[in-house]
Tab-separated table of C-alpha atoms and ligand atoms in Angstrom:
chain	number	residue	atom	x	y	z
A	1	UNK	CA	-4.463	10.607	-6.010
A	2	UNK	CA	-4.601	7.384	-7.871
A	3	UNK	CA	-4.947	7.682	-11.724
A	4	UNK	CA	-5.880	4.782	-13.343
A	5	UNK	CA	-5.573	4.212	-17.469
A	6	UNK	CA	-7.655	1.899	-19.409
A	7	UNK	CA	-10.330	2.592	-16.763
A	8	UNK	CA	-13.175	1.686	-19.520
A	9	UNK	CA	-11.544	-1.728	-20.272
A	10	UNK	CA	-12.270	-4.972	-18.782
A	11	UNK	CA	-9.327	-5.225	-16.127
A	12	UNK	CA	-9.292	-1.012	-15.442
A	13	UNK	CA	-13.042	-1.186	-14.609
A	14	UNK	CA	-12.281	-3.875	-12.213
A	15	UNK	CA	-9.340	-2.014	-10.642
A	16	UNK	CA	-11.459	1.153	-10.501
A	17	UNK	CA	-14.713	-1.120	-8.889
A	18	UNK	CA	-12.135	-2.528	-6.161
A	19	UNK	CA	-10.411	0.777	-5.262
A	20	UNK	CA	-14.108	1.676	-4.436
A	21	UNK	CA	-14.922	-1.167	-2.972
A	22	UNK	CA	-12.005	-1.180	-0.947
A	23	UNK	CA	-13.119	2.747	0.493
A	24	UNK	CA	-11.326	4.856	-1.798
A	25	UNK	CA	-13.646	7.743	-2.210
A	26	UNK	CA	-14.052	8.256	-5.541
A	27	UNK	CA	-13.058	11.927	-5.459
A	28	UNK	CA	-9.307	10.460	-5.205
A	29	UNK	CA	-9.932	8.277	-7.869
A	30	UNK	CA	-9.712	9.197	-11.740
A	31	UNK	CA	-10.139	7.616	-14.700
A	32	UNK	CA	-7.954	8.312	-17.718
A	33	UNK	CA	-9.612	6.921	-20.589
A	34	UNK	CA	-9.824	7.237	-24.161
A	35	UNK	CA	-12.758	8.040	-24.976
A	36	UNK	CA	-14.416	10.015	-21.458
A	37	UNK	CA	-18.081	9.392	-23.262
A	38	UNK	CA	-17.558	5.577	-22.231
A	39	UNK	CA	-16.598	6.536	-18.920
A	40	UNK	CA	-20.065	8.373	-18.023
A	41	UNK	CA	-20.843	5.411	-15.489
A	42	UNK	CA	-17.917	6.558	-13.520
A	43	UNK	CA	-18.429	10.275	-13.620
A	44	UNK	CA	-22.016	9.521	-12.112
A	45	UNK	CA	-20.126	7.884	-9.345
A	46	UNK	CA	-17.986	10.797	-8.364
A	47	UNK	CA	-14.832	9.229	-10.232
A	48	UNK	CA	-12.760	12.368	-12.096
A	49	UNK	CA	-12.512	11.143	-16.113
A	50	UNK	CA	-10.122	12.390	-17.789
A	51	UNK	CA	-8.666	11.861	-21.476
A	52	UNK	CA	-5.991	9.971	-22.155
A	53	UNK	CA	-5.304	8.311	-25.982
A	54	UNK	CA	-1.973	6.304	-25.546
A	55	UNK	CA	-1.895	7.600	-29.327
A	56	UNK	CA	-2.571	10.946	-28.732
A	57	UNK	CA	0.757	12.056	-26.468
A	58	UNK	CA	-0.649	15.291	-26.167
A	59	UNK	CA	-3.286	14.307	-23.898
A	60	UNK	CA	-1.650	12.438	-20.926
A	61	UNK	CA	0.153	14.875	-19.135
A	62	UNK	CA	-2.652	16.805	-17.920
A	63	UNK	CA	-4.371	13.644	-17.253
A	64	UNK	CA	-1.637	12.248	-14.908
A	65	UNK	CA	-1.409	15.399	-13.498
A	66	UNK	CA	-1.169	15.106	-9.546
A	67	UNK	CA	-1.102	11.484	-9.467
A	68	UNK	CA	0.345	10.081	-6.163
A	69	UNK	CA	0.132	6.634	-8.412
A	70	UNK	CA	-0.403	6.131	-11.906
A	71	UNK	CA	-1.858	2.198	-12.867
A	72	UNK	CA	-1.098	2.151	-16.849
A	73	UNK	CA	-2.811	-0.207	-17.854
A	74	UNK	CA	-0.875	-1.854	-21.227
A	75	UNK	CA	-3.156	-1.366	-24.335
A	76	UNK	CA	-3.898	-3.588	-26.796
A	77	UNK	CA	-3.520	-3.574	-30.436
A	78	UNK	CA	-0.551	-4.194	-33.090
A	79	UNK	CA	2.901	-4.630	-31.497
A	80	UNK	CA	4.517	-1.301	-33.197
A	81	UNK	CA	1.542	0.583	-32.007
A	82	UNK	CA	1.738	-0.728	-28.555
A	83	UNK	CA	5.091	-0.320	-28.459
A	84	UNK	CA	4.905	3.823	-29.473
A	85	UNK	CA	1.823	3.658	-27.253
A	86	UNK	CA	3.797	2.750	-24.069
A	87	UNK	CA	6.768	5.049	-24.472
A	88	UNK	CA	4.388	8.237	-24.555
A	89	UNK	CA	2.874	6.978	-21.773
A	90	UNK	CA	6.242	6.584	-19.793
A	91	UNK	CA	7.371	9.766	-20.979
A	92	UNK	CA	4.438	11.573	-19.924
A	93	UNK	CA	4.497	10.076	-16.265
A	94	UNK	CA	8.168	11.479	-15.993
A	95	UNK	CA	6.677	14.792	-17.244
A	96	UNK	CA	3.348	14.700	-15.405
A	97	UNK	CA	6.007	14.025	-12.304
A	98	UNK	CA	3.572	11.106	-11.504
A	99	UNK	CA	4.914	9.958	-7.596
A	100	UNK	CA	4.535	6.340	-8.678
A	101	UNK	CA	4.021	4.417	-11.790
A	102	UNK	CA	2.653	1.074	-11.504
A	103	UNK	CA	2.556	-1.263	-15.071
A	104	UNK	CA	0.425	-4.054	-16.245
A	105	UNK	CA	3.441	-6.485	-17.182
A	106	UNK	CA	3.332	-10.118	-18.076
A	107	UNK	CA	4.333	-12.908	-16.119
A	108	UNK	CA	8.303	-13.497	-16.402
A	109	UNK	CA	8.494	-10.660	-19.018
A	110	UNK	CA	12.240	-10.738	-18.745
A	111	UNK	CA	12.954	-14.485	-20.122
A	112	UNK	CA	9.436	-15.412	-21.318
A	113	UNK	CA	9.353	-16.505	-24.599
A	114	UNK	CA	5.961	-15.365	-25.758
A	115	UNK	CA	6.306	-12.897	-28.843
A	116	UNK	CA	3.402	-10.997	-26.665
A	117	UNK	CA	6.328	-10.344	-24.177
A	118	UNK	CA	8.695	-8.261	-26.390
A	119	UNK	CA	6.591	-4.919	-25.787
A	120	UNK	CA	6.483	-5.559	-21.767
A	121	UNK	CA	10.204	-5.816	-21.835
A	122	UNK	CA	10.798	-2.544	-23.681
A	123	UNK	CA	8.455	-0.916	-21.724
A	124	UNK	CA	9.999	-2.363	-18.505
A	125	UNK	CA	13.066	-1.215	-19.785
A	126	UNK	CA	12.011	2.502	-20.399
A	127	UNK	CA	10.215	2.836	-17.009
A	128	UNK	CA	13.608	1.704	-15.151
A	129	UNK	CA	15.453	4.333	-17.475
A	130	UNK	CA	13.014	7.308	-16.121
A	131	UNK	CA	14.262	6.268	-12.363
A	132	UNK	CA	10.296	6.554	-11.039
A	133	UNK	CA	9.793	4.842	-8.134
A	134	UNK	CA	7.839	2.238	-9.617
A	135	UNK	CA	6.186	-1.433	-9.500
A	136	UNK	CA	5.726	-4.074	-11.724
A	137	UNK	CA	2.706	-6.333	-11.872
A	138	UNK	CA	3.438	-8.995	-14.158
A	139	UNK	CA	0.155	-10.443	-15.167
A	140	UNK	CA	0.084	-14.087	-16.211
A	141	UNK	CA	-2.915	-15.306	-18.357
A	142	UNK	CA	-6.444	-14.358	-17.304
A	143	UNK	CA	-8.758	-17.746	-17.619
A	144	UNK	CA	-10.869	-15.778	-19.216
A	145	UNK	CA	-8.585	-16.031	-22.792
A	146	UNK	CA	-9.855	-19.209	-22.627
A	147	UNK	CA	-12.898	-19.262	-21.640
A	148	UNK	CA	-14.670	-16.667	-24.231
A	149	UNK	CA	-15.734	-18.725	-26.354
A	150	UNK	CA	-16.301	-21.499	-24.332
A	151	UNK	CA	-20.188	-21.599	-25.072
A	152	UNK	CA	-19.150	-22.207	-28.759
A	153	UNK	CA	-16.327	-25.052	-28.148
A	154	UNK	CA	-18.779	-26.813	-25.770
A	155	UNK	CA	-21.830	-26.495	-29.072
A	156	UNK	CA	-19.151	-27.900	-31.410
A	157	UNK	CA	-17.956	-30.207	-28.981
A	158	UNK	CA	-14.441	-29.173	-29.716
A	159	UNK	CA	-12.103	-26.678	-27.721
A	160	UNK	CA	-9.417	-26.003	-30.311
A	161	UNK	CA	-6.081	-24.564	-30.147
A	162	UNK	CA	-1.885	-25.737	-30.937
A	163	UNK	CA	-1.135	-25.654	-26.772
A	164	UNK	CA	-0.530	-29.489	-26.652
A	165	UNK	CA	-0.307	-30.745	-23.298
A	166	UNK	CA	1.089	-26.909	-22.158
A	167	UNK	CA	-0.492	-26.028	-18.993
A	168	UNK	CA	-1.587	-22.398	-17.829
A	169	UNK	CA	-1.211	-20.807	-14.278
A	170	UNK	CA	-3.702	-18.588	-14.907
A	171	UNK	CA	-6.314	-16.449	-12.669
A	172	UNK	CA	-9.677	-14.666	-13.213
A	173	UNK	CA	-8.767	-11.332	-14.692
A	174	UNK	CA	-10.725	-9.692	-11.260
A	175	UNK	CA	-8.595	-11.589	-9.592
A	176	UNK	CA	-5.662	-9.737	-11.071
A	177	UNK	CA	-7.387	-6.427	-10.935
A	178	UNK	CA	-8.059	-6.894	-7.011
A	179	UNK	CA	-4.091	-7.247	-6.311
A	180	UNK	CA	-3.980	-4.254	-8.568
A	181	UNK	CA	-6.188	-2.306	-6.187
A	182	UNK	CA	-4.064	-3.876	-3.242
A	183	UNK	CA	-0.933	-2.886	-4.468
A	184	UNK	CA	-2.144	0.917	-4.945
A	185	UNK	CA	-3.344	1.312	-1.942
A	186	UNK	CA	-0.145	-0.250	-0.018
A	187	UNK	CA	2.188	1.579	1.288
A	188	UNK	CA	6.273	0.952	0.557
A	189	UNK	CA	5.672	-0.691	-2.564
A	190	UNK	CA	8.290	1.034	-4.911
A	191	UNK	CA	10.726	-1.140	-6.572
A	192	UNK	CA	8.420	-4.490	-6.162
A	193	UNK	CA	8.193	-6.577	-8.845
A	194	UNK	CA	5.371	-8.700	-8.679
A	195	UNK	CA	4.837	-12.319	-10.569
A	196	UNK	CA	1.420	-13.263	-10.577
A	197	UNK	CA	-0.362	-16.251	-11.360
A	198	UNK	CA	-2.966	-18.598	-10.170
A	199	UNK	CA	-2.446	-20.954	-7.781
A	200	UNK	CA	-2.753	-23.823	-10.111
A	201	UNK	CA	-2.087	-24.899	-13.935
A	202	UNK	CA	-4.219	-26.580	-16.233
A	203	UNK	CA	-4.123	-27.587	-19.785
A	204	UNK	CA	-6.694	-27.561	-22.507
A	205	UNK	CA	-7.552	-30.836	-22.060
A	206	UNK	CA	-8.236	-30.266	-18.602
A	207	UNK	CA	-10.470	-27.326	-19.875
A	208	UNK	CA	-12.284	-29.407	-22.163
A	209	UNK	CA	-13.110	-31.556	-19.867
A	210	UNK	CA	-14.010	-29.128	-17.003
A	211	UNK	CA	-16.676	-27.884	-19.923
A	212	UNK	CA	-17.966	-31.546	-20.640
A	213	UNK	CA	-18.615	-32.007	-16.911
A	214	UNK	CA	-20.337	-29.086	-15.954
A	215	UNK	CA	-22.320	-28.960	-19.784
A	216	UNK	CA	-23.030	-32.779	-19.571
A	217	UNK	CA	-22.332	-32.447	-23.639
A	218	UNK	CA	-19.253	-34.713	-24.855
A	219	UNK	CA	-16.326	-31.976	-25.259
A	220	UNK	CA	-12.829	-32.651	-26.451
A	221	UNK	CA	-9.270	-31.086	-27.014
A	222	UNK	CA	-8.580	-30.618	-30.309
A	223	UNK	CA	-4.542	-29.956	-30.807
A	224	UNK	CA	-4.137	-28.473	-33.977
A	225	UNK	CA	-1.204	-27.232	-36.501
A	226	UNK	CA	-0.669	-23.822	-36.226
A	227	UNK	CA	-1.246	-22.879	-39.394
A	228	UNK	CA	-4.961	-24.834	-39.106
A	229	UNK	CA	-5.418	-23.049	-35.671
A	230	UNK	CA	-4.872	-19.679	-37.483
A	231	UNK	CA	-6.763	-20.740	-40.278
A	232	UNK	CA	-9.806	-21.189	-37.586
A	233	UNK	CA	-9.174	-17.757	-36.299
A	234	UNK	CA	-8.930	-15.871	-38.921
A	235	UNK	CA	-11.916	-17.601	-40.184
A	236	UNK	CA	-14.283	-16.138	-37.278
A	237	UNK	CA	-12.577	-12.767	-37.944
A	238	UNK	CA	-10.339	-11.999	-35.759
A	239	UNK	CA	-7.701	-9.307	-37.323
A	240	UNK	CA	-3.994	-10.734	-38.354
A	241	UNK	CA	-2.022	-9.567	-35.829
A	242	UNK	CA	-4.472	-10.996	-33.346
A	243	UNK	CA	-4.146	-14.459	-34.956
A	244	UNK	CA	-0.508	-14.603	-35.227
A	245	UNK	CA	-0.194	-13.276	-31.220
A	246	UNK	CA	-2.689	-16.223	-30.442
A	247	UNK	CA	-1.016	-18.634	-32.290
A	248	UNK	CA	2.195	-17.657	-30.980
A	249	UNK	CA	1.278	-17.728	-27.204
A	250	UNK	CA	-0.122	-21.442	-27.683
A	251	UNK	CA	2.803	-22.810	-29.362
A	252	UNK	CA	4.943	-20.809	-26.693
A	253	UNK	CA	2.829	-22.506	-23.997
A	254	UNK	CA	3.201	-26.006	-25.327
A	255	UNK	CA	7.015	-25.439	-24.274
A	256	UNK	CA	5.641	-24.250	-20.842
A	257	UNK	CA	5.644	-20.752	-21.091
A	258	UNK	CA	2.386	-20.101	-18.673
A	259	UNK	CA	3.093	-22.921	-16.437
A	260	UNK	CA	4.818	-21.327	-14.055
A	261	UNK	CA	2.907	-20.876	-10.612
A	262	UNK	CA	4.276	-18.403	-7.357
A	263	UNK	CA	2.175	-17.342	-4.468
A	264	UNK	CA	2.786	-13.582	-5.368
A	265	UNK	CA	-1.084	-13.051	-6.290
A	266	UNK	CA	-2.719	-15.381	-3.393
A	267	UNK	CA	-0.599	-13.228	-1.527
A	268	UNK	CA	-2.090	-10.048	-2.018
A	269	UNK	CA	-5.635	-10.893	-2.203
A	270	UNK	CA	-5.227	-13.032	0.975
A	271	UNK	CA	-7.270	-15.773	-0.110
A	272	UNK	CA	-6.540	-18.539	-3.262
A	273	UNK	CA	-7.326	-17.776	-6.441
A	274	UNK	CA	-10.381	-18.238	-8.629
A	275	UNK	CA	-10.481	-21.939	-9.582
A	276	UNK	CA	-10.730	-22.890	-13.320
A	277	UNK	CA	-13.620	-24.285	-12.831
A	278	UNK	CA	-15.141	-21.211	-10.871
A	279	UNK	CA	-14.342	-19.516	-14.417
A	280	UNK	CA	-15.583	-21.803	-16.504
A	281	UNK	CA	-19.110	-22.387	-14.547
A	282	UNK	CA	-19.588	-18.366	-15.007
A	283	UNK	CA	-19.309	-18.657	-18.448
A	284	UNK	CA	-21.591	-21.452	-19.019
A	285	UNK	CA	-24.375	-19.880	-17.218
A	286	UNK	CA	-24.349	-17.144	-18.794
B	1	NAP	N1	-2.583	-11.380	-19.028
B	1	NAP	C1	-3.427	-11.598	-19.546
B	1	NAP	O1	-4.028	-12.828	-20.292
B	1	NAP	C2	-4.045	-10.618	-20.796
B	1	NAP	C3	-5.153	-10.795	-21.615
B	1	NAP	C4	-5.420	-9.736	-22.345
B	1	NAP	C5	-4.979	-8.298	-22.488
B	1	NAP	N2	-3.961	-8.398	-21.564
B	1	NAP	C6	-3.446	-6.697	-21.318
B	1	NAP	O2	-4.040	-6.692	-20.301
B	1	NAP	C7	-4.797	-5.159	-20.616
B	1	NAP	C8	-6.237	-4.442	-19.780
B	1	NAP	O3	-7.071	-5.878	-20.111
B	1	NAP	P1	-8.703	-6.103	-20.583
B	1	NAP	O4	-9.028	-7.636	-20.445
B	1	NAP	O5	-8.739	-4.526	-19.491
B	1	NAP	O6	-8.863	-5.525	-22.316
B	1	NAP	P2	-9.231	-4.756	-23.160
B	1	NAP	O7	-10.862	-4.914	-22.150
B	1	NAP	O8	-9.720	-4.559	-24.041
B	1	NAP	O9	-9.169	-3.439	-22.617
B	1	NAP	C9	-8.111	-2.608	-23.084
B	1	NAP	C10	-7.906	-1.267	-22.574
B	1	NAP	O10	-7.087	-0.514	-23.217
B	1	NAP	C11	-7.633	1.311	-23.845
B	1	NAP	N3	-7.010	1.198	-24.932
B	1	NAP	C12	-6.758	0.910	-25.748
B	1	NAP	N4	-6.115	1.300	-26.849
B	1	NAP	C13	-5.592	2.578	-26.040
B	1	NAP	C14	-5.215	3.922	-26.495
B	1	NAP	N5	-4.816	4.360	-27.465
B	1	NAP	N6	-5.438	4.884	-25.314
B	1	NAP	C15	-6.128	4.459	-24.269
B	1	NAP	N7	-6.471	3.191	-24.008
B	1	NAP	C16	-6.272	2.632	-25.021
B	1	NAP	C17	-9.187	0.519	-24.118
B	1	NAP	O11	-9.893	1.715	-24.157
B	1	NAP	P3	-11.316	1.815	-24.540
B	1	NAP	O12	-11.979	1.350	-23.243
B	1	NAP	O13	-11.277	2.906	-25.220
B	1	NAP	O14	-10.875	0.577	-25.568
B	1	NAP	C18	-9.115	-0.552	-22.747
B	1	NAP	O15	-9.549	0.049	-21.720
B	1	NAP	C19	-5.006	-5.209	-22.718
B	1	NAP	O16	-4.864	-3.911	-23.094
B	1	NAP	C20	-3.714	-6.008	-22.486
B	1	NAP	O17	-2.411	-5.357	-22.694
B	1	NAP	C21	-4.040	-8.968	-20.698
C-alpha cells in the first residue's frame, strides 16, 4: 500500500493522479491529508482518505499504518513550524514501521545556500538517523513558482525579482509528481538520492522575453534591490515569512543556487522535462 501525505495539495494530487494513471488500484492508495473533507473527490474514486495533520502528531501513526511506501510531501509555512512538523512525521513513520520512506526534499539540499534548505537538511538528517529504507527526491524549482503571477506581470509589462542573471533549472510541478510516482512504483529504490531538475535553465529576463513573445505585449525583467522587491511582495499581501523566503531565494538564485542541471528527472520520466515555454503557454491561455 502506498500512502501519500499532502494529497490535497497541488503536488500530492498530481502524484495520486499519476499513480492511478499508471494502473495502481485506488484501493492500494491512501491519501493522508490535513483536512479529509478536501479529499472527498479522491474518496469517491476509491482512494482511502485518512487524517494526517503534521501539527497534530497523534493523527500520524494511524494514518501511516500498513504503508509499504510512504511519500512524505514537505510542509508549507514558517520554518520553525515546518521543522517540528517534519520531525513529527519522521518519528511517526518509524512508529508505524513503514516499509520505505520517500521524502520530497530540495535540489542539492546538503550544500544548498537557499535558506529553504535548512528544513530539508534537518529532515534528511532525521530520516537517516531512523535507519528506515528511504529515498530522497530532491526537487529543484517548480516552473510554476514564477508563472503563477505571470498574467499580472504581462499586464504591468514587468517581471519583478532580485535574481539578476541567475539561472533556474526548473521543471513543471507535474514532472516532479510523475517522477515521484515512477519511483513509488519501482523496485530497488532504497538508499537512492535523486537530484531532480529541468533539462535546461533560464533567467528571469528570458522568462519575461518568453511572456512577451507569447502575449504580443512588451514585458521586461526589472531586477530590483531586495528591499524594494520585498516591499512589492508585502504590498500584495504575502505573509512576512514568505516574503523573506522568496527574496532570499532570488538572491541565492542570482549566485547560481538553482542553475544546476541533471538528467535524473528526464531519465525517470523517459522523456524531456516540460519546457519553460509550455508552462508559460499553459499559464497565459488560462
Ligand atoms: N520545489 C518547489 O519549487 C516548491 C515550491 C513550492 C512548494 N514546495 C514544497 O513542496 C510541497 C508541495 O508543493 P505544492 O505545490 O503541492 O504546495 P501546496 O499546494 O501549497 O500544498 C502543500 C500541502 O502541504 C499540506 N500541509 C501543509 N501543512 C500541513 C499540515 N500541518 N499537516 C498536513 N499537511 C499539511 C497542505 O495541506 P492542505 O491541502 O490541507 O492545505 C497541502 O496538501 C510544499 O508543501 C513545499 O514544501 C516546493
